[in-house]
Amino acid sequence: MTDPHCLLAAVRACPRLKVLNMNGISATSNDVIAAIAETCPELTELRVGNYNQVTSEGVQRFAASIGPRLECLEVHRSHSIDDNAWYALAQKCFQLRYLNVQQATLIEDRTFSMMVQQNPALTHVDVSICRMLTDDSVRLLALHCRYLQRLFLSKLVSVSDASLAGLATGCPMLKELHIEECAGVTDVSMVPITQGCTLLTTLYIDKVHGITCATLKQIAETCTNFVSLRANGCKGIRTAGVAAILDHCPCINFISVSESYGVNKAELKGHNKNPSRISIF
């Protein structure tokens, strides 16, 4: 849909709307976002992203009227929304379980910190490429969000072991962790995480050179439901660590170690007990 007037009319015709997914709809404008908040007080789920026209003004207007029931918020690739607008929205959110603001490049620690402190029931958080976030945000996330299951921190250059280690005790239900290109992360935090988060099924660590076989061997020892490893371009990964996962994780079905030159894929074939089910790239 490309006509904002048609979308606006559709929204206003549905005052009892609870779930709205507008991903990829280019007609999503500031007026539409404001109308959603004003017209749909029972809204629990809102997804906006890709090619939308929403700016800081629209988020401020949305925040002014949003109802108290919002549980799922997805507003990604929002480079034009400043931190003041995000902060205004954060002040109104108290029941979030799902938060995806990936590529919200202007969101700052003060806003994200408020979000996690006010929403301890969060189970899914994606702040990938939110480059202004630091260890302060992740430290509070680990402190307040005990029910967290899926965490995406890809390309956060200011996040390090100092905060990530808190996940080991703060988020025992963690199942999925994405930390691609987080240069400050090493075995120092990842070994404790894989010891404490025994429900872990998925780990993406592309180009994180400080993670070695120590982390992979710990996964093999404690994470019995582990399913998926992506470790492309990792200088610290060796064949023995990947082989340990193949040998001891019965649920594994996907491994990607492209350009991790310390891994010999030919040797891994001998550890792949079910090549028809387990894909190795």
PDB file of C-alpha atoms in Angstrom:
ATOM      1  CA  MET A   1       0.000   0.000   0.000  1.00  0.00           C
ATOM      2  CA  THR A   2       1.436   3.382  -1.023  1.00  0.00           C
ATOM      3  CA  ASP A   3      -1.454   5.788  -0.322  1.00  0.00           C
ATOM      4  CA  PRO A   4      -1.292   7.127   3.283  1.00  0.00           C
ATOM      5  CA  HIS A   5      -4.915   8.346   3.081  1.00  0.00           C
ATOM      6  CA  CYS A   6      -6.179   4.819   2.430  1.00  0.00           C
ATOM      7  CA  LEU A   7      -4.083   3.439   5.276  1.00  0.00           C
ATOM      8  CA  LEU A   8      -5.284   6.197   7.592  1.00  0.00           C
ATOM      9  CA  ALA A   9      -8.927   5.414   6.758  1.00  0.00           C
ATOM     10  CA  ALA A  10      -8.323   1.701   7.361  1.00  0.00           C
ATOM     11  CA  VAL A  11      -6.807   2.362  10.786  1.00  0.00           C
ATOM     12  CA  ARG A  12      -9.631   4.655  11.861  1.00  0.00           C
ATOM     13  CA  ALA A  13     -12.185   2.041  10.835  1.00  0.00           C
ATOM     14  CA  CYS A  14     -10.749  -0.461  13.333  1.00  0.00           C
ATOM     15  CA  PRO A  15     -10.890   1.082  16.833  1.00  0.00           C
ATOM     16  CA  ARG A  16     -10.646  -2.311  18.552  1.00  0.00           C
ATOM     17  CA  LEU A  17      -7.501  -3.282  16.680  1.00  0.00           C
ATOM     18  CA  LYS A  18      -5.018  -5.206  18.842  1.00  0.00           C
ATOM     19  CA  VAL A  19      -2.337  -6.403  16.394  1.00  0.00           C
ATOM     20  CA  LEU A  20      -0.967  -4.361  13.492  1.00  0.00           C
ATOM     21  CA  ASN A  21       1.933  -5.301  11.204  1.00  0.00           C
ATOM     22  CA  MET A  22       2.951  -2.577   8.742  1.00  0.00           C
ATOM     23  CA  ASN A  23       6.405  -3.825   7.836  1.00  0.00           C
ATOM     24  CA  GLY A  24       7.261  -2.824   4.300  1.00  0.00           C
ATOM     25  CA  ILE A  25       4.252  -0.515   3.871  1.00  0.00           C
ATOM     26  CA  SER A  26       5.628   2.725   2.490  1.00  0.00           C
ATOM     27  CA  ALA A  27       2.434   4.637   3.321  1.00  0.00           C
ATOM     28  CA  THR A  28       3.218   4.425   7.037  1.00  0.00           C
ATOM     29  CA  SER A  29       3.599   8.109   7.949  1.00  0.00           C
ATOM     30  CA  ASN A  30       3.595  10.307  11.052  1.00  0.00           C
ATOM     31  CA  ASP A  31      -0.143  10.893  10.667  1.00  0.00           C
ATOM     32  CA  VAL A  32      -0.819   7.164  10.448  1.00  0.00           C
ATOM     33  CA  ILE A  33       1.260   6.401  13.559  1.00  0.00           C
ATOM     34  CA  ALA A  34      -0.488   9.162  15.515  1.00  0.00           C
ATOM     35  CA  ALA A  35      -3.913   7.923  14.386  1.00  0.00           C
ATOM     36  CA  ILE A  36      -3.090   4.395  15.540  1.00  0.00           C
ATOM     37  CA  ALA A  37      -2.375   5.580  19.072  1.00  0.00           C
ATOM     38  CA  GLU A  38      -5.449   7.838  19.174  1.00  0.00           C
ATOM     39  CA  THR A  39      -7.880   5.346  17.600  1.00  0.00           C
ATOM     40  CA  CYS A  40      -6.716   1.963  18.919  1.00  0.00           C
ATOM     41  CA  PRO A  41      -6.430   2.074  22.737  1.00  0.00           C
ATOM     42  CA  GLU A  42      -6.417  -1.730  22.939  1.00  0.00           C
ATOM     43  CA  LEU A  43      -3.376  -2.131  20.687  1.00  0.00           C
ATOM     44  CA  THR A  44      -0.967  -4.762  22.040  1.00  0.00           C
ATOM     45  CA  GLU A  45       1.325  -5.338  19.031  1.00  0.00           C
ATOM     46  CA  LEU A  46       2.777  -2.853  16.545  1.00  0.00           C
ATOM     47  CA  ARG A  47       5.342  -3.632  13.850  1.00  0.00           C
ATOM     48  CA  VAL A  48       6.704  -0.880  11.610  1.00  0.00           C
ATOM     49  CA  GLY A  49       9.813  -1.088   9.474  1.00  0.00           C
ATOM     50  CA  ASN A  50      11.371  -1.042   6.016  1.00  0.00           C
ATOM     51  CA  TYR A  51      10.553   1.898   3.767  1.00  0.00           C
ATOM     52  CA  ASN A  52       8.280   3.729   6.241  1.00  0.00           C
ATOM     53  CA  GLN A  53       8.109   7.521   6.482  1.00  0.00           C
ATOM     54  CA  VAL A  54       7.971   7.795  10.271  1.00  0.00           C
ATOM     55  CA  THR A  55      10.183  10.457  11.888  1.00  0.00           C
ATOM     56  CA  SER A  56      10.811  11.717  15.414  1.00  0.00           C
ATOM     57  CA  GLU A  57       7.647  13.820  15.197  1.00  0.00           C
ATOM     58  CA  GLY A  58       5.519  10.759  14.494  1.00  0.00           C
ATOM     59  CA  VAL A  59       6.970   8.797  17.415  1.00  0.00           C
ATOM     60  CA  GLN A  60       6.417  11.753  19.746  1.00  0.00           C
ATOM     61  CA  ARG A  61       2.776  11.948  18.660  1.00  0.00           C
ATOM     62  CA  PHE A  62       2.368   8.176  19.007  1.00  0.00           C
ATOM     63  CA  ALA A  63       3.880   8.287  22.501  1.00  0.00           C
ATOM     64  CA  ALA A  64       1.450  11.014  23.579  1.00  0.00           C
ATOM     65  CA  SER A  65      -1.608   8.783  23.058  1.00  0.00           C
ATOM     66  CA  ILE A  66      -0.414   5.190  23.243  1.00  0.00           C
ATOM     67  CA  GLY A  67      -2.491   2.907  25.437  1.00  0.00           C
ATOM     68  CA  PRO A  68      -1.011   0.973  28.360  1.00  0.00           C
ATOM     69  CA  ARG A  69      -1.357  -2.474  26.807  1.00  0.00           C
ATOM     70  CA  LEU A  70       1.519  -2.500  24.288  1.00  0.00           C
ATOM     71  CA  GLU A  71       3.386  -5.829  24.572  1.00  0.00           C
ATOM     72  CA  CYS A  72       5.184  -6.011  21.217  1.00  0.00           C
ATOM     73  CA  LEU A  73       7.019  -3.091  19.592  1.00  0.00           C
ATOM     74  CA  GLU A  74       8.984  -3.410  16.372  1.00  0.00           C
ATOM     75  CA  VAL A  75      10.241  -0.209  14.770  1.00  0.00           C
ATOM     76  CA  HIS A  76      13.434  -0.995  12.920  1.00  0.00           C
ATOM     77  CA  ARG A  77      15.657   0.715  10.369  1.00  0.00           C
ATOM     78  CA  SER A  78      14.588   4.017  11.881  1.00  0.00           C
ATOM     79  CA  HIS A  79      17.649   6.194  11.271  1.00  0.00           C
ATOM     80  CA  SER A  80      15.663   9.450  11.445  1.00  0.00           C
ATOM     81  CA  ILE A  81      14.136   8.953  14.908  1.00  0.00           C
ATOM     82  CA  ASP A  82      16.141  10.775  17.581  1.00  0.00           C
ATOM     83  CA  ASP A  83      16.672   9.738  21.194  1.00  0.00           C
ATOM     84  CA  ASN A  84      14.217  12.287  22.588  1.00  0.00           C
ATOM     85  CA  ALA A  85      11.414  10.628  20.607  1.00  0.00           C
ATOM     86  CA  TRP A  86      12.478   7.153  21.731  1.00  0.00           C
ATOM     87  CA  TYR A  87      12.615   8.408  25.329  1.00  0.00           C
ATOM     88  CA  ALA A  88       9.070   9.777  25.138  1.00  0.00           C
ATOM     89  CA  LEU A  89       7.897   6.371  23.931  1.00  0.00           C
ATOM     90  CA  ALA A  90       9.902   4.485  26.561  1.00  0.00           C
ATOM     91  CA  GLN A  91       8.118   6.423  29.299  1.00  0.00           C
ATOM     92  CA  LYS A  92       4.782   4.915  28.202  1.00  0.00           C
ATOM     93  CA  CYS A  93       5.843   1.269  27.902  1.00  0.00           C
ATOM     94  CA  PHE A  94       5.405  -1.012  30.918  1.00  0.00           C
ATOM     95  CA  GLN A  95       4.270  -4.391  29.525  1.00  0.00           C
ATOM     96  CA  LEU A  96       6.669  -5.065  26.663  1.00  0.00           C
ATOM     97  CA  ARG A  97       7.638  -8.662  26.033  1.00  0.00           C
ATOM     98  CA  TYR A  98       9.040  -8.196  22.515  1.00  0.00           C
ATOM     99  CA  LEU A  99      11.255  -5.257  21.524  1.00  0.00           C
ATOM    100  CA  ASN A 100      12.903  -4.869  18.118  1.00  0.00           C
ATOM    101  CA  VAL A 101      14.549  -1.526  17.400  1.00  0.00           C
ATOM    102  CA  GLN A 102      17.415  -2.785  15.247  1.00  0.00           C
ATOM    103  CA  GLN A 103      19.238  -0.038  13.363  1.00  0.00           C
ATOM    104  CA  ALA A 104      17.715   2.662  15.580  1.00  0.00           C
ATOM    105  CA  THR A 105      21.045   4.410  15.244  1.00  0.00           C
ATOM    106  CA  LEU A 106      20.179   7.411  17.456  1.00  0.00           C
ATOM    107  CA  ILE A 107      18.802   5.573  20.495  1.00  0.00           C
ATOM    108  CA  GLU A 108      20.984   6.091  23.580  1.00  0.00           C
ATOM    109  CA  ASP A 109      21.704   4.276  26.839  1.00  0.00           C
ATOM    110  CA  ARG A 110      19.345   6.420  28.939  1.00  0.00           C
ATOM    111  CA  THR A 111      16.353   5.405  26.794  1.00  0.00           C
ATOM    112  CA  PHE A 112      17.147   1.725  26.431  1.00  0.00           C
ATOM    113  CA  SER A 113      17.941   1.515  30.144  1.00  0.00           C
ATOM    114  CA  MET A 114      14.492   2.881  30.951  1.00  0.00           C
ATOM    115  CA  MET A 115      12.889   0.356  28.618  1.00  0.00           C
ATOM    116  CA  VAL A 116      14.520  -2.650  30.270  1.00  0.00           C
ATOM    117  CA  GLN A 117      13.942  -1.413  33.815  1.00  0.00           C
ATOM    118  CA  GLN A 118      10.240  -0.783  33.173  1.00  0.00           C
ATOM    119  CA  ASN A 119       9.678  -3.998  31.227  1.00  0.00           C
ATOM    120  CA  PRO A 120      11.165  -6.918  33.198  1.00  0.00           C
ATOM    121  CA  ALA A 121       8.991  -9.431  31.312  1.00  0.00           C
ATOM    122  CA  LEU A 122      10.921  -8.907  28.057  1.00  0.00           C
ATOM    123  CA  THR A 123      11.709 -12.207  26.327  1.00  0.00           C
ATOM    124  CA  HIS A 124      12.965 -10.873  22.968  1.00  0.00           C
ATOM    125  CA  VAL A 125      15.292  -7.883  22.485  1.00  0.00           C
ATOM    126  CA  ASP A 126      16.903  -6.820  19.207  1.00  0.00           C
ATOM    127  CA  VAL A 127      19.149  -3.757  19.321  1.00  0.00           C
ATOM    128  CA  SER A 128      21.478  -4.798  16.511  1.00  0.00           C
ATOM    129  CA  ILE A 129      23.367  -1.881  14.931  1.00  0.00           C
ATOM    130  CA  CYS A 130      22.129   0.541  17.614  1.00  0.00           C
ATOM    131  CA  ARG A 131      25.661   1.871  17.685  1.00  0.00           C
ATOM    132  CA  MET A 132      25.227   4.383  20.525  1.00  0.00           C
ATOM    133  CA  LEU A 133      24.404   1.677  23.080  1.00  0.00           C
ATOM    134  CA  THR A 134      27.181   0.634  25.446  1.00  0.00           C
ATOM    135  CA  ASP A 135      27.926  -1.762  28.282  1.00  0.00           C
ATOM    136  CA  ASP A 136      25.663   0.315  30.539  1.00  0.00           C
ATOM    137  CA  SER A 137      22.585  -0.833  28.592  1.00  0.00           C
ATOM    138  CA  VAL A 138      23.539  -4.501  28.516  1.00  0.00           C
ATOM    139  CA  ARG A 139      24.443  -4.469  32.203  1.00  0.00           C
ATOM    140  CA  LEU A 140      20.943  -3.245  33.128  1.00  0.00           C
ATOM    141  CA  LEU A 141      19.354  -5.701  30.707  1.00  0.00           C
ATOM    142  CA  ALA A 142      21.060  -8.585  32.489  1.00  0.00           C
ATOM    143  CA  LEU A 143      20.048  -7.164  35.851  1.00  0.00           C
ATOM    144  CA  HIS A 144      16.328  -6.659  35.137  1.00  0.00           C
ATOM    145  CA  CYS A 145      15.236  -9.085  32.375  1.00  0.00           C
ATOM    146  CA  ARG A 146      15.381 -12.526  33.935  1.00  0.00           C
ATOM    147  CA  TYR A 147      12.957 -14.042  31.416  1.00  0.00           C
ATOM    148  CA  LEU A 148      14.958 -13.021  28.346  1.00  0.00           C
ATOM    149  CA  GLN A 149      15.168 -15.774  25.729  1.00  0.00           C
ATOM    150  CA  ARG A 150      16.428 -14.097  22.547  1.00  0.00           C
ATOM    151  CA  LEU A 151      19.034 -11.312  22.428  1.00  0.00           C
ATOM    152  CA  PHE A 152      20.448  -9.599  19.332  1.00  0.00           C
ATOM    153  CA  LEU A 153      23.446  -7.316  19.929  1.00  0.00           C
ATOM    154  CA  SER A 154      25.122  -7.567  16.533  1.00  0.00           C
ATOM    155  CA  LYS A 155      27.613  -4.836  15.611  1.00  0.00           C
ATOM    156  CA  LEU A 156      27.506  -3.048  18.961  1.00  0.00           C
ATOM    157  CA  VAL A 157      31.108  -1.911  19.037  1.00  0.00           C
ATOM    158  CA  SER A 158      30.913  -0.546  22.608  1.00  0.00           C
ATOM    159  CA  VAL A 159      29.655  -3.771  24.188  1.00  0.00           C
ATOM    160  CA  SER A 160      32.226  -5.976  25.890  1.00  0.00           C
ATOM    161  CA  ASP A 161      32.794  -8.799  28.359  1.00  0.00           C
ATOM    162  CA  ALA A 162      32.297  -6.298  31.195  1.00  0.00           C
ATOM    163  CA  SER A 163      28.525  -6.301  30.688  1.00  0.00           C
ATOM    164  CA  LEU A 164      27.883  -9.464  28.716  1.00  0.00           C
ATOM    165  CA  ALA A 165      29.113 -11.690  31.551  1.00  0.00           C
ATOM    166  CA  GLY A 166      26.048 -10.613  33.546  1.00  0.00           C
ATOM    167  CA  LEU A 167      23.839 -12.675  31.253  1.00  0.00           C
ATOM    168  CA  ALA A 168      25.282 -15.841  32.804  1.00  0.00           C
ATOM    169  CA  THR A 169      23.432 -15.283  36.080  1.00  0.00           C
ATOM    170  CA  GLY A 170      20.881 -12.632  35.097  1.00  0.00           C
ATOM    171  CA  CYS A 171      19.264 -14.376  32.123  1.00  0.00           C
ATOM    172  CA  PRO A 172      19.177 -18.145  32.823  1.00  0.00           C
ATOM    173  CA  MET A 173      16.403 -18.704  30.231  1.00  0.00           C
ATOM    174  CA  LEU A 174      18.480 -17.353  27.322  1.00  0.00           C
ATOM    175  CA  LYS A 175      18.147 -19.532  24.223  1.00  0.00           C
ATOM    176  CA  GLU A 176      19.432 -17.403  21.363  1.00  0.00           C
ATOM    177  CA  LEU A 177      22.367 -14.966  21.326  1.00  0.00           C
ATOM    178  CA  HIS A 178      23.592 -12.913  18.359  1.00  0.00           C
ATOM    179  CA  ILE A 179      26.812 -10.949  18.906  1.00  0.00           C
ATOM    180  CA  GLU A 180      28.273 -10.750  15.401  1.00  0.00           C
ATOM    181  CA  GLU A 181      31.148  -8.253  15.054  1.00  0.00           C
ATOM    182  CA  CYS A 182      31.202  -7.346  18.752  1.00  0.00           C
ATOM    183  CA  ALA A 183      34.961  -6.959  19.000  1.00  0.00           C
ATOM    184  CA  GLY A 184      35.010  -6.554  22.778  1.00  0.00           C
ATOM    185  CA  VAL A 185      33.560 -10.002  23.472  1.00  0.00           C
ATOM    186  CA  THR A 186      35.823 -12.947  24.351  1.00  0.00           C
ATOM    187  CA  ASP A 187      35.792 -16.271  26.187  1.00  0.00           C
ATOM    188  CA  VAL A 188      35.930 -14.269  29.420  1.00  0.00           C
ATOM    189  CA  SER A 189      32.180 -13.669  29.180  1.00  0.00           C
ATOM    190  CA  MET A 190      31.145 -16.412  26.788  1.00  0.00           C
ATOM    191  CA  VAL A 191      32.369 -19.374  28.836  1.00  0.00           C
ATOM    192  CA  PRO A 192      30.334 -18.281  31.896  1.00  0.00           C
ATOM    193  CA  ILE A 193      27.318 -17.599  29.666  1.00  0.00           C
ATOM    194  CA  THR A 194      27.451 -21.097  28.195  1.00  0.00           C
ATOM    195  CA  GLN A 195      27.812 -22.492  31.723  1.00  0.00           C
ATOM    196  CA  GLY A 196      24.911 -20.511  33.168  1.00  0.00           C
ATOM    197  CA  CYS A 197      22.552 -20.415  30.184  1.00  0.00           C
ATOM    198  CA  THR A 198      22.162 -24.136  29.668  1.00  0.00           C
ATOM    199  CA  LEU A 199      19.027 -23.690  27.511  1.00  0.00           C
ATOM    200  CA  LEU A 200      21.101 -22.023  24.775  1.00  0.00           C
ATOM    201  CA  THR A 201      20.203 -23.330  21.314  1.00  0.00           C
ATOM    202  CA  THR A 202      21.615 -20.709  18.944  1.00  0.00           C
ATOM    203  CA  LEU A 203      24.836 -18.699  18.876  1.00  0.00           C
ATOM    204  CA  TYR A 204      25.935 -16.303  16.106  1.00  0.00           C
ATOM    205  CA  ILE A 205      29.473 -14.955  16.574  1.00  0.00           C
ATOM    206  CA  ASP A 206      30.671 -13.935  13.094  1.00  0.00           C
ATOM    207  CA  LYS A 207      34.030 -12.095  13.213  1.00  0.00           C
ATOM    208  CA  VAL A 208      34.288 -12.185  17.010  1.00  0.00           C
ATOM    209  CA  HIS A 209      37.957 -13.113  17.190  1.00  0.00           C
ATOM    210  CA  GLY A 210      38.220 -13.337  20.982  1.00  0.00           C
ATOM    211  CA  ILE A 211      35.984 -16.402  21.161  1.00  0.00           C
ATOM    212  CA  THR A 212      37.850 -19.701  20.956  1.00  0.00           C
ATOM    213  CA  CYS A 213      37.310 -23.416  21.348  1.00  0.00           C
ATOM    214  CA  ALA A 214      36.951 -22.914  25.104  1.00  0.00           C
ATOM    215  CA  THR A 215      33.463 -21.515  24.496  1.00  0.00           C
ATOM    216  CA  LEU A 216      32.523 -24.181  21.957  1.00  0.00           C
ATOM    217  CA  LYS A 217      33.677 -27.000  24.221  1.00  0.00           C
ATOM    218  CA  GLN A 218      31.651 -25.538  27.083  1.00  0.00           C
ATOM    219  CA  ILE A 219      28.579 -25.524  24.815  1.00  0.00           C
ATOM    220  CA  ALA A 220      29.226 -29.193  24.065  1.00  0.00           C
ATOM    221  CA  GLU A 221      29.404 -29.931  27.785  1.00  0.00           C
ATOM    222  CA  THR A 222      26.420 -27.983  29.141  1.00  0.00           C
ATOM    223  CA  CYS A 223      24.038 -26.953  26.318  1.00  0.00           C
ATOM    224  CA  THR A 224      22.395 -30.256  25.421  1.00  0.00           C
ATOM    225  CA  ASN A 225      19.685 -28.641  23.262  1.00  0.00           C
ATOM    226  CA  PHE A 226      22.125 -26.652  21.132  1.00  0.00           C
ATOM    227  CA  VAL A 227      20.967 -26.431  17.499  1.00  0.00           C
ATOM    228  CA  SER A 228      22.753 -23.741  15.496  1.00  0.00           C
ATOM    229  CA  LEU A 229      26.250 -22.204  15.388  1.00  0.00           C
ATOM    230  CA  ARG A 230      27.343 -19.465  13.023  1.00  0.00           C
ATOM    231  CA  ALA A 231      30.995 -18.554  13.440  1.00  0.00           C
ATOM    232  CA  ASN A 232      32.063 -17.136  10.092  1.00  0.00           C
ATOM    233  CA  GLY A 233      35.414 -15.363   9.917  1.00  0.00           C
ATOM    234  CA  CYS A 234      36.412 -16.216  13.500  1.00  0.00           C
ATOM    235  CA  LYS A 235      40.181 -16.298  13.974  1.00  0.00           C
ATOM    236  CA  GLY A 236      40.028 -18.070  17.348  1.00  0.00           C
ATOM    237  CA  ILE A 237      37.887 -21.053  16.314  1.00  0.00           C
ATOM    238  CA  ARG A 238      39.539 -24.424  15.626  1.00  0.00           C
ATOM    239  CA  THR A 239      38.382 -27.806  14.364  1.00  0.00           C
ATOM    240  CA  ALA A 240      38.412 -29.378  17.839  1.00  0.00           C
ATOM    241  CA  GLY A 241      35.799 -26.961  19.212  1.00  0.00           C
ATOM    242  CA  VAL A 242      33.360 -27.484  16.365  1.00  0.00           C
ATOM    243  CA  ALA A 243      33.940 -31.247  16.503  1.00  0.00           C
ATOM    244  CA  ALA A 244      33.051 -31.233  20.207  1.00  0.00           C
ATOM    245  CA  ILE A 245      29.655 -29.712  19.393  1.00  0.00           C
ATOM    246  CA  LEU A 246      29.046 -32.301  16.679  1.00  0.00           C
ATOM    247  CA  ASP A 247      30.017 -35.096  19.058  1.00  0.00           C
ATOM    248  CA  HIS A 248      28.028 -34.011  22.122  1.00  0.00           C
ATOM    249  CA  CYS A 249      25.051 -31.880  20.990  1.00  0.00           C
ATOM    250  CA  PRO A 250      22.434 -34.332  19.657  1.00  0.00           C
ATOM    251  CA  CYS A 251      20.111 -31.577  18.386  1.00  0.00           C
ATOM    252  CA  ILE A 252      22.679 -29.741  16.249  1.00  0.00           C
ATOM    253  CA  ASN A 253      21.522 -29.205  12.663  1.00  0.00           C
ATOM    254  CA  PHE A 254      23.402 -26.149  11.377  1.00  0.00           C
ATOM    255  CA  ILE A 255      27.028 -25.055  11.522  1.00  0.00           C
ATOM    256  CA  SER A 256      28.561 -22.259   9.459  1.00  0.00           C
ATOM    257  CA  VAL A 257      32.294 -21.599   9.755  1.00  0.00           C
ATOM    258  CA  SER A 258      33.085 -19.956   6.413  1.00  0.00           C
ATOM    259  CA  GLU A 259      36.396 -18.087   6.417  1.00  0.00           C
ATOM    260  CA  SER A 260      37.249 -19.448   9.865  1.00  0.00           C
ATOM    261  CA  TYR A 261      40.523 -20.780   8.586  1.00  0.00           C
ATOM    262  CA  GLY A 262      41.420 -22.676  11.749  1.00  0.00           C
ATOM    263  CA  VAL A 263      38.574 -25.099  11.024  1.00  0.00           C
ATOM    264  CA  ASN A 264      39.169 -28.049   8.707  1.00  0.00           C
ATOM    265  CA  LYS A 265      35.784 -28.963   7.240  1.00  0.00           C
ATOM    266  CA  ALA A 266      37.126 -32.221   5.833  1.00  0.00           C
ATOM    267  CA  GLU A 267      37.990 -33.369   9.353  1.00  0.00           C
ATOM    268  CA  LEU A 268      34.519 -32.426  10.575  1.00  0.00           C
ATOM    269  CA  LYS A 269      32.922 -34.931   8.214  1.00  0.00           C
ATOM    270  CA  GLY A 270      34.104 -37.736  10.474  1.00  0.00           C
ATOM    271  CA  HIS A 271      32.201 -36.184  13.389  1.00  0.00           C
ATOM    272  CA  ASN A 272      28.989 -35.590  11.460  1.00  0.00           C
ATOM    273  CA  LYS A 273      26.889 -38.576  12.440  1.00  0.00           C
ATOM    274  CA  ASN A 274      23.896 -37.472  10.367  1.00  0.00           C
ATOM    275  CA  PRO A 275      24.975 -35.588   7.215  1.00  0.00           C
ATOM    276  CA  SER A 276      21.446 -35.687   5.807  1.00  0.00           C
ATOM    277  CA  ARG A 277      20.238 -33.601   8.777  1.00  0.00           C
ATOM    278  CA  ILE A 278      23.274 -31.569   9.806  1.00  0.00           C
ATOM    279  CA  SER A 279      24.390 -28.830   7.392  1.00  0.00           C
ATOM    280  CA  ILE A 280      27.987 -27.614   7.619  1.00  0.00           C
ATOM    281  CA  PHE A 281      29.022 -24.564   5.621  1.00  0.00           C
TER     282      PHE A 281
END
